[in-house]
Coordinates of C-alpha atoms and ligand atoms in Angstrom, one line a residue:
M1 CA -0.1 19.3 -11.9
N2 CA -0.6 17.8 -8.3
K3 CA 2.1 18.9 -5.9
N4 CA 4.2 16.4 -3.8
G5 CA 3.4 16.6 -0.1
S6 CA -0.1 18.2 -0.3
T7 CA -3.6 17.1 -1.2
W8 CA -4.3 16.0 -4.9
Y9 CA -7.2 16.5 -7.0
D10 CA -9.1 14.3 -9.7
T11 CA -10.2 15.4 -13.0
N12 CA -13.5 16.5 -11.3
G13 CA -11.6 18.8 -9.0
E14 CA -12.4 16.7 -6.0
L15 CA -9.8 15.6 -3.3
I16 CA -8.3 12.1 -4.4
Q17 CA -9.4 9.6 -1.7
A18 CA -6.9 6.9 -2.4
H19 CA -4.7 6.8 0.9
G20 CA -2.6 3.9 1.6
G21 CA -2.7 3.0 -2.0
M22 CA -1.1 1.6 -4.9
I23 CA -1.0 2.0 -8.9
L24 CA -1.7 -0.9 -11.1
E25 CA -1.0 -0.8 -14.7
H26 CA -3.2 -2.8 -16.6
E27 CA -3.5 -3.0 -20.6
G28 CA -2.0 0.7 -20.9
M29 CA -4.2 2.3 -18.1
Y30 CA -3.2 3.0 -14.6
Y31 CA -5.4 2.4 -11.8
W32 CA -4.9 3.8 -8.4
Y33 CA -6.7 1.9 -5.4
G34 CA -6.7 3.4 -1.8
E35 CA -8.7 4.1 1.2
N36 CA -11.5 6.4 0.8
K37 CA -11.6 8.5 4.0
N38 CA -14.1 11.2 2.9
G39 CA -15.9 11.2 6.2
A40 CA -15.4 12.9 9.6
T41 CA -12.3 12.1 11.4
S42 CA -13.1 10.8 14.9
I43 CA -11.5 9.1 17.9
A44 CA -12.5 5.5 18.7
P45 CA -13.1 4.4 22.4
S46 CA -9.5 2.7 22.2
G47 CA -8.0 6.3 21.3
D48 CA -7.4 5.3 17.7
I49 CA -8.1 8.2 15.1
R50 CA -10.2 7.1 12.4
V51 CA -12.7 7.7 9.8
D52 CA -15.8 5.3 9.4
F53 CA -14.9 2.7 6.6
I54 CA -16.5 3.9 3.5
G55 CA -14.7 1.8 1.0
I56 CA -11.8 1.2 -1.4
S57 CA -11.6 3.9 -4.1
C58 CA -10.4 3.4 -7.8
Y59 CA -9.2 6.0 -10.0
S60 CA -8.2 5.3 -13.8
S61 CA -5.5 7.3 -15.8
P62 CA -4.0 6.9 -19.3
D63 CA -1.1 8.9 -18.2
C64 CA -0.5 8.4 -14.6
M65 CA -1.2 12.2 -14.1
N66 CA -4.9 12.9 -14.6
W67 CA -6.9 10.8 -12.3
T68 CA -10.8 10.0 -13.0
Y69 CA -12.9 8.7 -10.1
E70 CA -14.2 5.3 -10.8
G71 CA -16.2 5.1 -7.8
L72 CA -15.9 2.4 -4.8
A73 CA -14.1 -0.5 -6.0
L74 CA -15.0 -2.2 -2.7
E75 CA -17.8 -0.8 -0.7
A76 CA -18.6 -1.2 2.9
S77 CA -21.3 -3.4 4.3
G78 CA -24.4 -1.8 5.6
E79 CA -25.0 -4.8 7.6
P80 CA -23.8 -4.5 11.3
G81 CA -21.4 -7.2 12.4
H82 CA -20.1 -7.5 8.9
D83 CA -16.2 -7.5 8.4
L84 CA -16.9 -4.5 6.2
Y85 CA -19.4 -2.6 8.3
K86 CA -18.7 1.0 9.0
D87 CA -17.3 0.5 12.3
R88 CA -14.3 -1.5 11.0
V89 CA -10.8 -0.6 9.7
G90 CA -10.0 -1.3 5.7
E91 CA -6.5 -0.1 5.3
R92 CA -3.5 -0.1 2.5
P93 CA -5.4 -2.1 -0.4
K94 CA -3.3 -3.8 -3.1
V95 CA -4.6 -5.2 -6.3
L96 CA -2.8 -7.9 -8.4
Y97 CA -4.3 -9.2 -11.8
N98 CA -4.2 -13.0 -12.0
K99 CA -3.0 -14.2 -15.4
K100 CA -4.2 -17.6 -14.9
T101 CA -7.8 -17.0 -13.7
G102 CA -8.3 -13.4 -15.5
K103 CA -9.5 -11.9 -12.1
F104 CA -8.4 -9.0 -10.0
V105 CA -7.6 -9.9 -6.4
M106 CA -7.4 -7.3 -3.8
W107 CA -5.8 -7.7 -0.2
F108 CA -6.1 -5.3 2.5
H109 CA -5.4 -4.8 6.1
L110 CA -8.9 -5.5 7.8
D111 CA -9.3 -4.5 11.4
S112 CA -11.5 -3.7 14.3
A113 CA -11.4 0.0 15.5
D114 CA -9.0 -0.8 18.1
Y115 CA -6.7 -2.7 15.7
T116 CA -6.9 -5.9 17.5
D117 CA -8.4 -8.0 14.9
A118 CA -5.6 -7.7 12.6
R119 CA -6.5 -9.8 9.4
A120 CA -5.9 -9.7 5.8
G121 CA -9.3 -9.1 3.7
I122 CA -9.5 -10.5 0.4
A123 CA -11.8 -9.4 -2.6
V124 CA -12.1 -10.6 -6.0
S125 CA -13.2 -8.7 -9.3
D126 CA -13.6 -9.5 -13.0
T127 CA -12.8 -5.8 -14.2
P128 CA -10.1 -3.6 -12.5
T129 CA -12.7 -1.0 -11.5
G130 CA -14.8 -3.5 -9.7
P131 CA -17.2 -4.0 -8.2
F132 CA -15.0 -6.4 -6.0
R133 CA -16.7 -9.1 -4.1
Y134 CA -15.4 -9.5 -0.5
V135 CA -14.4 -13.2 0.0
R136 CA -13.1 -13.5 3.7
G137 CA -10.8 -12.3 6.1
I138 CA -7.8 -14.3 7.3
R139 CA -4.8 -14.5 9.8
P140 CA -2.2 -15.4 7.1
N141 CA -0.5 -18.7 8.4
R142 CA -2.0 -18.0 12.0
S143 CA -0.4 -14.8 12.3
D144 CA -1.8 -11.2 12.8
C145 CA -1.7 -8.9 9.7
R146 CA -1.7 -5.1 10.0
D147 CA 0.4 -2.8 7.4
M148 CA 0.7 -5.0 4.2
T149 CA 1.4 -4.9 0.4
L150 CA 1.3 -7.4 -2.2
F151 CA 4.5 -8.2 -4.5
C152 CA 4.1 -10.3 -7.8
D153 CA 7.5 -11.6 -8.8
R154 CA 8.6 -12.3 -12.4
D155 CA 7.5 -16.0 -12.3
G156 CA 4.0 -14.9 -11.5
K157 CA 4.4 -16.0 -7.8
A158 CA 2.8 -13.4 -5.5
Y159 CA 3.4 -12.5 -1.8
L160 CA 1.8 -10.9 1.0
I161 CA 4.0 -8.8 3.0
H162 CA 2.6 -7.8 6.4
S163 CA 3.4 -6.5 9.9
S164 CA 2.7 -9.4 12.3
D165 CA 3.5 -10.5 15.8
W166 CA 1.9 -7.1 17.1
N167 CA 4.0 -5.3 14.5
K168 CA 7.4 -6.7 16.2
T169 CA 8.2 -8.6 12.9
L170 CA 7.2 -8.5 9.2
R171 CA 6.2 -11.8 7.4
I172 CA 6.4 -12.6 3.9
S173 CA 3.5 -14.9 3.2
R174 CA 3.4 -16.8 -0.4
L175 CA 0.1 -16.6 -2.0
T176 CA -1.7 -19.7 -3.8
E177 CA -1.7 -19.9 -7.6
D178 CA -5.2 -18.0 -7.6
Y179 CA -4.0 -15.2 -5.2
L180 CA -7.2 -15.9 -3.4
D181 CA -5.2 -17.6 -0.2
V182 CA -1.7 -18.1 1.4
D183 CA -0.1 -21.4 0.5
G184 CA 1.8 -22.2 3.8
V185 CA 5.3 -21.0 2.7
Y186 CA 6.3 -18.0 4.5
G187 CA 9.4 -16.1 5.8
K188 CA 10.3 -13.4 8.2
A189 CA 12.1 -10.2 8.0
F190 CA 13.4 -7.5 10.6
V191 CA 12.6 -9.7 13.6
E192 CA 11.9 -7.5 16.7
Q193 CA 12.7 -4.4 14.5
E194 CA 9.0 -2.8 14.4
R195 CA 8.8 -2.1 10.8
E196 CA 5.4 -1.3 8.8
A197 CA 4.3 0.3 5.4
P198 CA 6.2 -2.1 3.6
A199 CA 6.9 -1.6 -0.3
L200 CA 9.0 -3.7 -2.6
F201 CA 10.1 -4.2 -5.9
E202 CA 13.0 -6.3 -7.7
K203 CA 15.6 -5.1 -10.2
D204 CA 18.3 -6.8 -11.7
G205 CA 18.0 -9.9 -9.4
V206 CA 18.1 -8.1 -6.1
Y207 CA 14.9 -7.6 -4.0
Y208 CA 14.3 -3.9 -2.5
M209 CA 12.2 -3.2 0.4
I210 CA 11.3 0.5 1.9
T211 CA 9.5 0.4 5.4
S212 CA 8.8 2.9 8.0
G213 CA 8.9 2.8 11.8
C214 CA 5.8 2.3 13.9
T215 CA 4.6 5.7 15.0
G216 CA 1.2 5.6 14.3
W217 CA 0.0 8.5 11.9
D218 CA 3.2 10.5 12.7
P219 CA 6.2 10.4 10.1
N220 CA 9.6 8.6 11.1
N221 CA 12.8 7.5 9.5
A222 CA 12.2 5.2 6.4
L223 CA 14.6 2.5 5.8
F224 CA 15.6 0.4 2.7
A225 CA 16.6 -3.1 2.9
T226 CA 17.8 -5.6 0.3
S227 CA 17.5 -9.4 -0.2
P228 CA 18.6 -12.0 -2.9
T229 CA 15.3 -13.6 -2.5
V230 CA 11.6 -12.5 -1.4
L231 CA 11.3 -14.8 1.3
S232 CA 14.1 -14.3 3.3
G233 CA 17.7 -13.0 3.5
W234 CA 16.5 -9.4 4.2
K235 CA 18.9 -7.0 5.6
L236 CA 18.3 -3.4 6.6
I237 CA 20.6 -1.1 5.2
D238 CA 19.7 2.8 5.4
N239 CA 17.4 5.6 4.8
P240 CA 16.8 6.1 1.3
C241 CA 15.7 9.7 1.7
V242 CA 18.2 12.5 1.3
G243 CA 18.0 16.3 1.8
E244 CA 15.8 18.2 4.2
H245 CA 13.5 16.6 6.1
A246 CA 14.9 13.1 5.2
R247 CA 14.5 11.7 8.8
Q248 CA 10.9 12.3 8.6
T249 CA 10.4 10.7 5.2
F250 CA 9.7 14.5 3.9
F251 CA 6.5 14.0 6.4
G252 CA 5.4 11.2 4.6
Q253 CA 4.9 7.2 4.7
S254 CA 5.7 4.7 2.3
T255 CA 2.7 2.9 0.6
Y256 CA 3.9 1.2 -2.6
I257 CA 6.6 1.1 -5.4
F258 CA 5.5 0.8 -9.1
E259 CA 7.6 0.9 -12.2
K260 CA 6.9 3.3 -15.1
D261 CA 9.0 3.5 -18.4
G262 CA 12.1 1.9 -16.7
V263 CA 11.7 4.0 -13.6
H264 CA 10.7 3.0 -10.0
Y265 CA 8.6 5.5 -8.1
L266 CA 7.9 5.4 -4.2
M267 CA 4.5 6.5 -3.4
L268 CA 3.8 8.2 -0.1
D269 CA 1.0 9.3 2.1
H270 CA 1.2 12.6 4.0
W271 CA -1.1 11.7 6.9
K272 CA -3.1 14.4 8.6
P273 CA -4.5 12.9 11.9
E274 CA -6.7 15.9 12.6
N275 CA -8.5 15.4 9.4
L276 CA -7.6 12.4 7.6
K277 CA -9.5 13.1 4.4
E278 CA -7.0 15.8 3.7
S279 CA -4.0 13.7 3.8
G280 CA -1.6 14.4 0.9
Y281 CA 0.6 12.3 -1.4
S282 CA 3.8 12.2 -3.1
I283 CA 5.1 10.0 -5.9
L284 CA 8.9 10.2 -6.0
P285 CA 11.4 8.6 -8.4
I286 CA 14.0 6.2 -6.9
Q287 CA 17.6 6.3 -7.8
I288 CA 19.2 2.9 -7.8
Q289 CA 23.0 2.5 -8.0
D290 CA 25.3 -0.3 -6.9
G291 CA 22.4 -1.8 -4.7
L292 CA 21.6 1.4 -2.8
L293 CA 18.5 3.7 -3.0
T294 CA 18.5 7.3 -2.8
I295 CA 15.3 9.1 -3.0
P296 CA 15.4 13.2 -2.9
F297 CA 12.3 15.1 -2.5
Q298 CA 10.8 17.2 -5.7
E299 CA 7.9 19.3 -5.7
Y300 CA 6.3 17.9 -8.8
T301 CA 6.9 14.7 -10.4
D302 CA 5.9 14.4 -14.4
L303 CA 5.0 10.6 -14.8
S304 CA 3.6 11.3 -18.4
K305 CA 7.4 11.8 -19.6
K306 CA 8.8 8.7 -21.2
Ligands
DGJ401 C1 0.3 3.2 10.8 C2 -0.2 2.7 9.6 O1 1.0 2.6 8.7 C3 -1.4 3.4 9.0 O2 -1.6 2.6 7.9 C4 -2.5 3.2 10.1 O3 -2.8 1.9 10.2 C5 -1.9 4.1 11.2 N1 -0.8 3.4 11.6 C6 -3.0 4.2 12.3 O4 -2.5 4.6 13.6

């Protein structure tokens, strides 16, 4: 079983390359999408630590435990100047299935190596494993987009939650019905609070969001927030992590929250900036009581158990 806080392996014994990722359940199968960082770590002229853009990996699993590599769901382009050329950044991919169109829609943080382009990339596929076709990169509602996630509400309306205003504020931008664009309606959260790495879910009519602070690849104190609506009303509450190394999020950073068999799980990246391809993962159950979140660390999480 893969151990929380360390590197994880797929069914071929290879390092799982799905950083900044998410797990999507579709028709009884689980799909894990994330950044493929299986290349050399280097330093860009701007000083940013990076791996040249390779693409977005997809892994599948019937039990959310044993992950089979399905290849690159979205591949880098070989064309210099292209948004997806190797000199670019493609981070934190999230995928939603659109019931109306029958398409899988991917959003990701699309950027230049110095993180000044700050856009949201959009790609679409007929199947969960891809290939996804790159559609375009946008500035949602004319704002910059860095760390981001997607959230689909019970009514099918979907939202892009993204760090904006140079990471000072988080924005929640509602998507169009086909999920391929923003529809112009947006709200703000944590104005001037510098939060990133958003992950959110809803339970019993309360929306919960976990974010990190902005310290590059280094771990920091996570915070959870609650709200009665997705678009506005967010209030930062406390650090959900408890126990040893809780103030460093167990040396991890939030990337996504998914539900399996009635339990919500937080996915963490354990970045290793000296060799990003060896960054690890954790999947930790979230305890929810009286509107408060508690996340203790545990070495192993058996997701196959109902
Ligand atoms: C923090 C973000 O959460 C990561 O996804 C990545 O963009 C790093 N910053 C880059 O320094």
